[in-house]
Amino acid sequence: MNAIRLVFILLGGLLLSACNDSKPSNSTGSSSSSSSTSSSSSSSNSSSSSSSSSSSAASSSSSSSGMAMVSARYTLKITNLTAGQPLSPPAYVVHGGGYSAFMVGMAASVGIEKIAESGNPADFIADAAAQPSVVRADRGPAGIAPGQEQEINFSLEVPANQLEGLKFSYLSMLGNTNDGFAGIEALGIGQLAVGASLSQDALSYDAGTELNDESAAHVPGPACSGEGFNAARSDNANRVTLHPGILSQQDGSAQSCLHTLQRWDNPVVRVMITRLAP
Ligand SMILES: [Ca+2]
Ligand SMILES: [Ca+2]
């Protein structure tokens, strides 16, 4: 597949929706915002038969090997802080220390490239789910319009000795860009007490996979309706950087399909993670 186009829906404002062909994966728990499922792919995150005896902060059971398992439930509240950048459906991963979603200065994976250029998180989630240290890889149900927020509830079950080391990573495309995305990488969430919350702002990144021409041909968001994913790597440098921002028509760029409304400054997204009672 050479190109994937976003489906942009006007719903009271700009609401970016994308690619319902993906499915959640590697879930050891359940999600209330998207259909969940599925068996896990490694021994480290295999779920035990779930007995819900909740005598402490987290309900516990034990795996067939005898290792104590701990269940934990979380709510994500993801807020779009921009004025004119619809976010693609959030992709999020809960993982241990052996996984990295992206790294500034390094080339983006194809999964990251697809999110950054088209908003489609399917490959990114599938790649994450295949990693042994990933406990959960999933996506939100829809895009998030500027100024709007989305809540996602999910649960997971991990060996007790892995709970404290859990980390959280997140990505959404900034829809009215060539290859810009909002990202959080490896935020520690394992020490959150039940009822406690953690808030983290996301910066904007350039995937380094498409030249920032801001043209109607190449920006897929509703401001431009151009091409989504293209396998070519046409940027100046094939590596992830902090995003330099966009040039609009009002900035003097004749080829730009963007308006000053689509400009932004960091941060672009706020994510609040709350640990719920089991
Ligand atoms: Ca770029
Ligand atoms: Ca590309």
PDB file of C-alpha atoms and ligand atoms in Angstrom:
ATOM      1  CA  MET A   1       0.000   0.000   0.000  1.00  0.00           C
ATOM      2  CA  ASN A   2       1.599   3.223  -1.100  1.00  0.00           C
ATOM      3  CA  ALA A   3      -0.741   5.764   0.320  1.00  0.00           C
ATOM      4  CA  ILE A   4      -3.324   5.884   2.991  1.00  0.00           C
ATOM      5  CA  ARG A   5      -5.626   8.817   3.242  1.00  0.00           C
ATOM      6  CA  LEU A   6      -7.206  10.048   6.362  1.00  0.00           C
ATOM      7  CA  VAL A   7     -10.893  10.357   6.698  1.00  0.00           C
ATOM      8  CA  PHE A   8     -11.668  13.696   8.153  1.00  0.00           C
ATOM      9  CA  ILE A   9     -15.041  14.243   9.663  1.00  0.00           C
ATOM     10  CA  LEU A  10     -16.578  17.552  10.450  1.00  0.00           C
ATOM     11  CA  LEU A  11     -18.334  17.108  13.733  1.00  0.00           C
ATOM     12  CA  GLY A  12     -19.078  20.406  15.322  1.00  0.00           C
ATOM     13  CA  GLY A  13     -15.550  21.458  14.494  1.00  0.00           C
ATOM     14  CA  LEU A  14     -12.594  19.738  13.087  1.00  0.00           C
ATOM     15  CA  LEU A  15     -12.610  16.174  14.176  1.00  0.00           C
ATOM     16  CA  LEU A  16     -10.074  13.908  12.768  1.00  0.00           C
ATOM     17  CA  SER A  17     -10.955  10.320  12.555  1.00  0.00           C
ATOM     18  CA  ALA A  18      -8.895   7.718  10.940  1.00  0.00           C
ATOM     19  CA  CYS A  19      -8.539   4.309   9.753  1.00  0.00           C
ATOM     20  CA  ASN A  20     -10.873   2.027  11.562  1.00  0.00           C
ATOM     21  CA  ASP A  21      -9.124  -0.938  10.128  1.00  0.00           C
ATOM     22  CA  SER A  22      -6.814  -1.300  13.026  1.00  0.00           C
ATOM     23  CA  LYS A  23      -7.599  -3.245  16.100  1.00  0.00           C
ATOM     24  CA  PRO A  24      -6.336  -3.206  19.608  1.00  0.00           C
ATOM     25  CA  SER A  25      -3.778  -5.772  20.386  1.00  0.00           C
ATOM     26  CA  ASN A  26      -1.744  -7.288  23.102  1.00  0.00           C
ATOM     27  CA  SER A  27      -4.338  -6.291  25.628  1.00  0.00           C
ATOM     28  CA  THR A  28      -4.218  -8.146  28.836  1.00  0.00           C
ATOM     29  CA  GLY A  29      -7.113  -6.163  30.170  1.00  0.00           C
ATOM     30  CA  SER A  30     -10.110  -4.428  28.757  1.00  0.00           C
ATOM     31  CA  SER A  31     -10.837  -1.015  27.407  1.00  0.00           C
ATOM     32  CA  SER A  32     -14.094   0.848  27.642  1.00  0.00           C
ATOM     33  CA  SER A  33     -13.446   3.106  24.718  1.00  0.00           C
ATOM     34  CA  SER A  34     -12.655   0.614  22.062  1.00  0.00           C
ATOM     35  CA  SER A  35     -13.352  -2.975  21.618  1.00  0.00           C
ATOM     36  CA  SER A  36     -10.684  -4.897  23.296  1.00  0.00           C
ATOM     37  CA  THR A  37      -9.410  -8.198  23.249  1.00  0.00           C
ATOM     38  CA  SER A  38      -6.922 -10.522  22.511  1.00  0.00           C
ATOM     39  CA  SER A  39      -4.393 -12.790  23.776  1.00  0.00           C
ATOM     40  CA  SER A  40      -0.997 -11.630  24.614  1.00  0.00           C
ATOM     41  CA  SER A  41       2.062 -12.624  22.796  1.00  0.00           C
ATOM     42  CA  SER A  42       4.633 -13.251  25.430  1.00  0.00           C
ATOM     43  CA  SER A  43       5.061 -15.053  28.661  1.00  0.00           C
ATOM     44  CA  SER A  44       5.748 -11.825  30.501  1.00  0.00           C
ATOM     45  CA  ASN A  45       2.332 -10.469  29.827  1.00  0.00           C
ATOM     46  CA  SER A  46       0.198 -13.535  29.692  1.00  0.00           C
ATOM     47  CA  SER A  47      -2.848 -13.124  31.782  1.00  0.00           C
ATOM     48  CA  SER A  48      -3.802 -15.556  34.385  1.00  0.00           C
ATOM     49  CA  SER A  49      -7.298 -16.696  34.944  1.00  0.00           C
ATOM     50  CA  SER A  50      -8.714 -13.624  36.543  1.00  0.00           C
ATOM     51  CA  SER A  51     -10.106 -13.967  39.949  1.00  0.00           C
ATOM     52  CA  SER A  52     -11.242 -10.637  41.247  1.00  0.00           C
ATOM     53  CA  SER A  53     -10.422 -10.822  44.859  1.00  0.00           C
ATOM     54  CA  SER A  54      -9.575  -7.283  45.789  1.00  0.00           C
ATOM     55  CA  SER A  55      -8.049  -7.195  49.170  1.00  0.00           C
ATOM     56  CA  SER A  56      -5.519  -4.495  48.511  1.00  0.00           C
ATOM     57  CA  ALA A  57      -4.861  -1.592  46.173  1.00  0.00           C
ATOM     58  CA  ALA A  58      -4.769  -3.938  43.293  1.00  0.00           C
ATOM     59  CA  SER A  59      -6.546  -7.184  42.926  1.00  0.00           C
ATOM     60  CA  SER A  60      -4.220 -10.070  42.664  1.00  0.00           C
ATOM     61  CA  SER A  61      -4.136 -13.587  41.464  1.00  0.00           C
ATOM     62  CA  SER A  62      -1.418 -15.885  40.451  1.00  0.00           C
ATOM     63  CA  SER A  63      -0.300 -17.233  37.167  1.00  0.00           C
ATOM     64  CA  SER A  64      -0.052 -20.876  36.344  1.00  0.00           C
ATOM     65  CA  SER A  65       3.648 -20.656  37.124  1.00  0.00           C
ATOM     66  CA  GLY A  66       2.841 -19.385  40.594  1.00  0.00           C
ATOM     67  CA  MET A  67       4.038 -15.821  39.998  1.00  0.00           C
ATOM     68  CA  ALA A  68       1.735 -13.307  41.649  1.00  0.00           C
ATOM     69  CA  MET A  69      -0.202 -11.235  39.123  1.00  0.00           C
ATOM     70  CA  VAL A  70      -1.498  -7.734  39.756  1.00  0.00           C
ATOM     71  CA  SER A  71      -4.401  -6.037  38.012  1.00  0.00           C
ATOM     72  CA  ALA A  72      -4.470  -2.289  37.559  1.00  0.00           C
ATOM     73  CA  ARG A  73      -7.006   0.046  35.939  1.00  0.00           C
ATOM     74  CA  TYR A  74      -6.320   3.462  34.467  1.00  0.00           C
ATOM     75  CA  THR A  75      -8.093   6.370  32.825  1.00  0.00           C
ATOM     76  CA  LEU A  76      -6.359   8.515  30.223  1.00  0.00           C
ATOM     77  CA  LYS A  77      -7.638  12.019  29.575  1.00  0.00           C
ATOM     78  CA  ILE A  78      -6.028  13.361  26.418  1.00  0.00           C
ATOM     79  CA  THR A  79      -6.547  17.069  25.692  1.00  0.00           C
ATOM     80  CA  ASN A  80      -5.728  18.786  22.409  1.00  0.00           C
ATOM     81  CA  LEU A  81      -4.147  22.102  23.408  1.00  0.00           C
ATOM     82  CA  THR A  82      -3.809  23.499  19.877  1.00  0.00           C
ATOM     83  CA  ALA A  83      -6.097  25.945  18.076  1.00  0.00           C
ATOM     84  CA  GLY A  84      -5.989  24.377  14.638  1.00  0.00           C
ATOM     85  CA  GLN A  85      -4.381  20.937  14.695  1.00  0.00           C
ATOM     86  CA  PRO A  86      -6.791  17.991  14.881  1.00  0.00           C
ATOM     87  CA  LEU A  87      -5.161  14.948  16.463  1.00  0.00           C
ATOM     88  CA  SER A  88      -5.372  11.507  14.936  1.00  0.00           C
ATOM     89  CA  PRO A  89      -6.737   8.701  17.142  1.00  0.00           C
ATOM     90  CA  PRO A  90      -4.287   8.390  20.028  1.00  0.00           C
ATOM     91  CA  ALA A  91      -1.941   5.414  19.948  1.00  0.00           C
ATOM     92  CA  TYR A  92      -0.648   4.406  23.365  1.00  0.00           C
ATOM     93  CA  VAL A  93       1.626   1.732  24.751  1.00  0.00           C
ATOM     94  CA  VAL A  94       2.157   0.552  28.315  1.00  0.00           C
ATOM     95  CA  HIS A  95       5.518  -1.141  28.565  1.00  0.00           C
ATOM     96  CA  GLY A  96       8.603  -2.018  30.517  1.00  0.00           C
ATOM     97  CA  GLY A  97      12.095  -0.653  30.065  1.00  0.00           C
ATOM     98  CA  GLY A  98      12.912  -2.773  27.035  1.00  0.00           C
ATOM     99  CA  TYR A  99      10.735  -0.825  24.618  1.00  0.00           C
ATOM    100  CA  SER A 100      11.081   2.625  23.062  1.00  0.00           C
ATOM    101  CA  ALA A 101       8.334   4.187  20.926  1.00  0.00           C
ATOM    102  CA  PHE A 102      10.594   6.741  19.257  1.00  0.00           C
ATOM    103  CA  MET A 103      13.800   8.588  19.877  1.00  0.00           C
ATOM    104  CA  VAL A 104      14.856  12.107  18.882  1.00  0.00           C
ATOM    105  CA  GLY A 105      17.810  11.919  16.537  1.00  0.00           C
ATOM    106  CA  MET A 106      16.989   8.440  15.272  1.00  0.00           C
ATOM    107  CA  ALA A 107      15.147   7.419  12.117  1.00  0.00           C
ATOM    108  CA  ALA A 108      11.425   6.878  12.606  1.00  0.00           C
ATOM    109  CA  SER A 109      10.006   3.390  12.233  1.00  0.00           C
ATOM    110  CA  VAL A 110       7.500   2.830   9.428  1.00  0.00           C
ATOM    111  CA  GLY A 111       4.807   2.667  12.103  1.00  0.00           C
ATOM    112  CA  ILE A 112       5.764   6.138  13.324  1.00  0.00           C
ATOM    113  CA  GLU A 113       5.981   7.368   9.715  1.00  0.00           C
ATOM    114  CA  LYS A 114       2.427   6.169   9.054  1.00  0.00           C
ATOM    115  CA  ILE A 115       1.059   7.893  12.144  1.00  0.00           C
ATOM    116  CA  ALA A 116       2.962  11.109  11.372  1.00  0.00           C
ATOM    117  CA  GLU A 117       1.958  11.254   7.704  1.00  0.00           C
ATOM    118  CA  SER A 118      -1.549   9.803   7.761  1.00  0.00           C
ATOM    119  CA  GLY A 119      -2.722   9.321  11.354  1.00  0.00           C
ATOM    120  CA  ASN A 120      -3.041   5.552  10.921  1.00  0.00           C
ATOM    121  CA  PRO A 121      -1.722   3.844  14.086  1.00  0.00           C
ATOM    122  CA  ALA A 122      -2.261   0.216  13.012  1.00  0.00           C
ATOM    123  CA  ASP A 123       1.340  -0.685  12.167  1.00  0.00           C
ATOM    124  CA  PHE A 124       2.750   1.134  15.174  1.00  0.00           C
ATOM    125  CA  ILE A 125       0.404  -0.749  17.498  1.00  0.00           C
ATOM    126  CA  ALA A 126       1.069  -4.103  15.850  1.00  0.00           C
ATOM    127  CA  ASP A 127       4.833  -3.559  16.096  1.00  0.00           C
ATOM    128  CA  ALA A 128       4.579  -2.591  19.758  1.00  0.00           C
ATOM    129  CA  ALA A 129       2.352  -5.552  20.584  1.00  0.00           C
ATOM    130  CA  ALA A 130       5.014  -7.897  19.247  1.00  0.00           C
ATOM    131  CA  GLN A 131       7.600  -6.641  21.724  1.00  0.00           C
ATOM    132  CA  PRO A 132       8.041  -8.797  24.835  1.00  0.00           C
ATOM    133  CA  SER A 133       8.202  -5.879  27.262  1.00  0.00           C
ATOM    134  CA  VAL A 134       4.943  -4.356  26.006  1.00  0.00           C
ATOM    135  CA  VAL A 135       1.966  -5.007  28.264  1.00  0.00           C
ATOM    136  CA  ARG A 136      -0.635  -3.158  26.269  1.00  0.00           C
ATOM    137  CA  ALA A 137      -0.729  -1.429  22.870  1.00  0.00           C
ATOM    138  CA  ASP A 138      -3.967   0.141  21.774  1.00  0.00           C
ATOM    139  CA  ARG A 139      -5.638   3.216  20.311  1.00  0.00           C
ATOM    140  CA  GLY A 140      -8.403   5.618  21.143  1.00  0.00           C
ATOM    141  CA  PRO A 141     -11.693   5.411  19.255  1.00  0.00           C
ATOM    142  CA  ALA A 142     -11.465   8.662  17.286  1.00  0.00           C
ATOM    143  CA  GLY A 143      -9.470  11.764  16.575  1.00  0.00           C
ATOM    144  CA  ILE A 144      -9.502  14.757  18.921  1.00  0.00           C
ATOM    145  CA  ALA A 145     -10.461  18.187  17.615  1.00  0.00           C
ATOM    146  CA  PRO A 146      -8.635  21.333  18.762  1.00  0.00           C
ATOM    147  CA  GLY A 147      -9.613  22.220  22.305  1.00  0.00           C
ATOM    148  CA  GLN A 148     -11.361  18.885  22.843  1.00  0.00           C
ATOM    149  CA  GLU A 149     -10.466  15.914  25.006  1.00  0.00           C
ATOM    150  CA  GLN A 150     -10.926  12.165  24.976  1.00  0.00           C
ATOM    151  CA  GLU A 151     -11.084   9.679  27.816  1.00  0.00           C
ATOM    152  CA  ILE A 152      -9.873   6.128  27.502  1.00  0.00           C
ATOM    153  CA  ASN A 153     -10.251   3.519  30.229  1.00  0.00           C
ATOM    154  CA  PHE A 154      -8.220   0.359  30.265  1.00  0.00           C
ATOM    155  CA  SER A 155      -6.974  -2.311  32.583  1.00  0.00           C
ATOM    156  CA  LEU A 156      -4.027  -4.615  32.534  1.00  0.00           C
ATOM    157  CA  GLU A 157      -2.536  -7.481  34.450  1.00  0.00           C
ATOM    158  CA  VAL A 158       1.165  -7.913  35.027  1.00  0.00           C
ATOM    159  CA  PRO A 159       3.450  -9.951  37.263  1.00  0.00           C
ATOM    160  CA  ALA A 160       3.655  -8.095  40.582  1.00  0.00           C
ATOM    161  CA  ASN A 161       7.350  -7.430  40.229  1.00  0.00           C
ATOM    162  CA  GLN A 162       6.804  -5.589  36.929  1.00  0.00           C
ATOM    163  CA  LEU A 163       4.131  -3.102  38.044  1.00  0.00           C
ATOM    164  CA  GLU A 164       6.480  -0.466  39.451  1.00  0.00           C
ATOM    165  CA  GLY A 165       8.508  -0.333  36.263  1.00  0.00           C
ATOM    166  CA  LEU A 166       5.586   0.337  33.915  1.00  0.00           C
ATOM    167  CA  LYS A 167       5.965   3.186  31.452  1.00  0.00           C
ATOM    168  CA  PHE A 168       3.545   4.939  29.143  1.00  0.00           C
ATOM    169  CA  SER A 169       4.120   6.198  25.610  1.00  0.00           C
ATOM    170  CA  TYR A 170       1.707   8.049  23.336  1.00  0.00           C
ATOM    171  CA  LEU A 171       1.484   9.420  19.781  1.00  0.00           C
ATOM    172  CA  SER A 172      -1.027  11.294  17.617  1.00  0.00           C
ATOM    173  CA  MET A 173      -0.527  12.975  14.261  1.00  0.00           C
ATOM    174  CA  LEU A 174      -0.909  16.723  14.108  1.00  0.00           C
ATOM    175  CA  GLY A 175      -3.358  16.478  11.216  1.00  0.00           C
ATOM    176  CA  ASN A 176      -2.573  19.733   9.435  1.00  0.00           C
ATOM    177  CA  THR A 177       1.128  18.996   8.975  1.00  0.00           C
ATOM    178  CA  ASN A 178       3.211  16.944   6.586  1.00  0.00           C
ATOM    179  CA  ASP A 179       4.635  14.594   9.201  1.00  0.00           C
ATOM    180  CA  GLY A 180       4.206  16.207  12.596  1.00  0.00           C
ATOM    181  CA  PHE A 181       3.131  14.322  15.689  1.00  0.00           C
ATOM    182  CA  ALA A 182       2.552  14.828  19.381  1.00  0.00           C
ATOM    183  CA  GLY A 183       4.458  12.364  21.506  1.00  0.00           C
ATOM    184  CA  ILE A 184       5.226  11.182  25.017  1.00  0.00           C
ATOM    185  CA  GLU A 185       7.993   8.659  25.448  1.00  0.00           C
ATOM    186  CA  ALA A 186       8.393   6.343  28.430  1.00  0.00           C
ATOM    187  CA  LEU A 187       6.583   8.253  31.168  1.00  0.00           C
ATOM    188  CA  GLY A 188       6.849   6.273  34.410  1.00  0.00           C
ATOM    189  CA  ILE A 189       3.382   5.308  35.680  1.00  0.00           C
ATOM    190  CA  GLY A 190       4.168   2.206  37.726  1.00  0.00           C
ATOM    191  CA  GLN A 191       4.283   3.983  41.073  1.00  0.00           C
ATOM    192  CA  LEU A 192       0.901   5.673  40.750  1.00  0.00           C
ATOM    193  CA  ALA A 193      -1.207   4.896  43.804  1.00  0.00           C
ATOM    194  CA  VAL A 194      -4.881   4.072  43.411  1.00  0.00           C
ATOM    195  CA  GLY A 195      -6.741   7.348  43.022  1.00  0.00           C
ATOM    196  CA  ALA A 196      -3.608   9.311  42.127  1.00  0.00           C
ATOM    197  CA  SER A 197      -3.096  11.146  38.836  1.00  0.00           C
ATOM    198  CA  LEU A 198      -0.114  12.130  36.762  1.00  0.00           C
ATOM    199  CA  SER A 199      -0.199  14.863  34.131  1.00  0.00           C
ATOM    200  CA  GLN A 200       2.302  15.107  31.302  1.00  0.00           C
ATOM    201  CA  ASP A 201       2.441  17.557  28.411  1.00  0.00           C
ATOM    202  CA  ALA A 202       3.401  16.323  24.956  1.00  0.00           C
ATOM    203  CA  LEU A 203       5.740  18.216  22.657  1.00  0.00           C
ATOM    204  CA  SER A 204       5.487  18.309  18.872  1.00  0.00           C
ATOM    205  CA  TYR A 205       7.925  16.309  16.771  1.00  0.00           C
ATOM    206  CA  ASP A 206       8.782  16.081  13.096  1.00  0.00           C
ATOM    207  CA  ALA A 207       9.081  12.450  12.014  1.00  0.00           C
ATOM    208  CA  GLY A 208      11.717  13.390   9.437  1.00  0.00           C
ATOM    209  CA  THR A 209       9.957  11.262   6.833  1.00  0.00           C
ATOM    210  CA  GLU A 210       8.377  13.962   4.631  1.00  0.00           C
ATOM    211  CA  LEU A 211       9.553  17.429   3.619  1.00  0.00           C
ATOM    212  CA  ASN A 212       7.572  20.185   5.321  1.00  0.00           C
ATOM    213  CA  ASP A 213       6.205  21.845   2.188  1.00  0.00           C
ATOM    214  CA  GLU A 214       2.805  22.564   3.801  1.00  0.00           C
ATOM    215  CA  SER A 215       1.295  22.019   0.358  1.00  0.00           C
ATOM    216  CA  ALA A 216      -2.254  21.022  -0.506  1.00  0.00           C
ATOM    217  CA  ALA A 217      -0.806  17.941  -2.179  1.00  0.00           C
ATOM    218  CA  HIS A 218       0.901  16.550   0.906  1.00  0.00           C
ATOM    219  CA  VAL A 219      -0.892  17.682   4.073  1.00  0.00           C
ATOM    220  CA  PRO A 220      -3.784  15.291   4.746  1.00  0.00           C
ATOM    221  CA  GLY A 221      -5.672  17.260   7.410  1.00  0.00           C
ATOM    222  CA  PRO A 222      -8.926  19.118   6.803  1.00  0.00           C
ATOM    223  CA  ALA A 223      -7.120  22.386   6.043  1.00  0.00           C
ATOM    224  CA  CYS A 224      -5.568  20.834   2.941  1.00  0.00           C
ATOM    225  CA  SER A 225      -6.972  17.338   2.213  1.00  0.00           C
ATOM    226  CA  GLY A 226      -3.778  16.118   0.594  1.00  0.00           C
ATOM    227  CA  GLU A 227      -1.965  12.818   0.494  1.00  0.00           C
ATOM    228  CA  GLY A 228      -1.479  10.719   3.597  1.00  0.00           C
ATOM    229  CA  PHE A 229       1.258   8.133   3.922  1.00  0.00           C
ATOM    230  CA  ASN A 230       3.901   7.940   1.225  1.00  0.00           C
ATOM    231  CA  ALA A 231       6.680   5.387   1.595  1.00  0.00           C
ATOM    232  CA  ALA A 232       9.268   7.831   0.208  1.00  0.00           C
ATOM    233  CA  ARG A 233      11.446   9.562   2.775  1.00  0.00           C
ATOM    234  CA  SER A 234      11.660  13.055   1.350  1.00  0.00           C
ATOM    235  CA  ASP A 235      12.648  15.109   4.375  1.00  0.00           C
ATOM    236  CA  ASN A 236      15.976  16.900   4.725  1.00  0.00           C
ATOM    237  CA  ALA A 237      17.140  14.429   7.339  1.00  0.00           C
ATOM    238  CA  ASN A 238      15.703  10.982   7.987  1.00  0.00           C
ATOM    239  CA  ARG A 239      15.431  11.329  11.734  1.00  0.00           C
ATOM    240  CA  VAL A 240      12.985  12.480  14.368  1.00  0.00           C
ATOM    241  CA  THR A 241      13.462  16.056  15.580  1.00  0.00           C
ATOM    242  CA  LEU A 242      11.524  18.551  17.594  1.00  0.00           C
ATOM    243  CA  HIS A 243       9.062  20.137  15.171  1.00  0.00           C
ATOM    244  CA  PRO A 244      10.214  23.492  13.747  1.00  0.00           C
ATOM    245  CA  GLY A 245       6.612  24.666  13.258  1.00  0.00           C
ATOM    246  CA  ILE A 246       4.734  25.373  10.040  1.00  0.00           C
ATOM    247  CA  LEU A 247       4.700  28.198   7.545  1.00  0.00           C
ATOM    248  CA  SER A 248       1.260  29.513   6.663  1.00  0.00           C
ATOM    249  CA  GLN A 249       0.104  31.667   3.762  1.00  0.00           C
ATOM    250  CA  GLN A 250       0.127  34.614   6.155  1.00  0.00           C
ATOM    251  CA  ASP A 251       3.778  33.906   6.875  1.00  0.00           C
ATOM    252  CA  GLY A 252       4.478  34.505   3.201  1.00  0.00           C
ATOM    253  CA  SER A 253       4.578  30.917   1.962  1.00  0.00           C
ATOM    254  CA  ALA A 254       2.813  30.921  -1.415  1.00  0.00           C
ATOM    255  CA  GLN A 255       2.608  27.135  -1.560  1.00  0.00           C
ATOM    256  CA  SER A 256       1.222  26.699   1.948  1.00  0.00           C
ATOM    257  CA  CYS A 257      -2.350  25.508   2.345  1.00  0.00           C
ATOM    258  CA  LEU A 258      -2.244  26.466   6.024  1.00  0.00           C
ATOM    259  CA  HIS A 259      -3.492  29.500   7.907  1.00  0.00           C
ATOM    260  CA  THR A 260      -2.075  31.100  11.026  1.00  0.00           C
ATOM    261  CA  LEU A 261      -4.776  29.185  12.895  1.00  0.00           C
ATOM    262  CA  GLN A 262      -2.805  25.996  12.256  1.00  0.00           C
ATOM    263  CA  ARG A 263       0.322  27.324  13.947  1.00  0.00           C
ATOM    264  CA  TRP A 264       1.112  26.214  17.460  1.00  0.00           C
ATOM    265  CA  ASP A 265       3.625  26.431  20.215  1.00  0.00           C
ATOM    266  CA  ASN A 266       4.559  23.667  22.625  1.00  0.00           C
ATOM    267  CA  PRO A 267       3.071  21.874  24.381  1.00  0.00           C
ATOM    268  CA  VAL A 268       0.420  20.544  22.012  1.00  0.00           C
ATOM    269  CA  VAL A 269      -1.288  17.854  24.080  1.00  0.00           C
ATOM    270  CA  ARG A 270      -1.871  17.209  27.777  1.00  0.00           C
ATOM    271  CA  VAL A 271      -2.294  13.649  29.001  1.00  0.00           C
ATOM    272  CA  MET A 272      -3.593  12.958  32.476  1.00  0.00           C
ATOM    273  CA  ILE A 273      -3.323   9.394  33.710  1.00  0.00           C
ATOM    274  CA  THR A 274      -5.335   8.349  36.742  1.00  0.00           C
ATOM    275  CA  ARG A 275      -5.072   4.977  38.428  1.00  0.00           C
ATOM    276  CA  LEU A 276      -8.487   3.690  39.351  1.00  0.00           C
ATOM    277  CA  ALA A 277      -9.551   1.291  42.064  1.00  0.00           C
ATOM    278  CA  PRO A 278      -9.476  -2.261  40.748  1.00  0.00           C
TER     279      PRO A 278
HETATM  280 CA    CA B   1       9.043  16.741   8.099  1.00  0.00          CA
HETATM  281 CA    CA B   2       7.177   9.234   3.899  1.00  0.00          CA
END
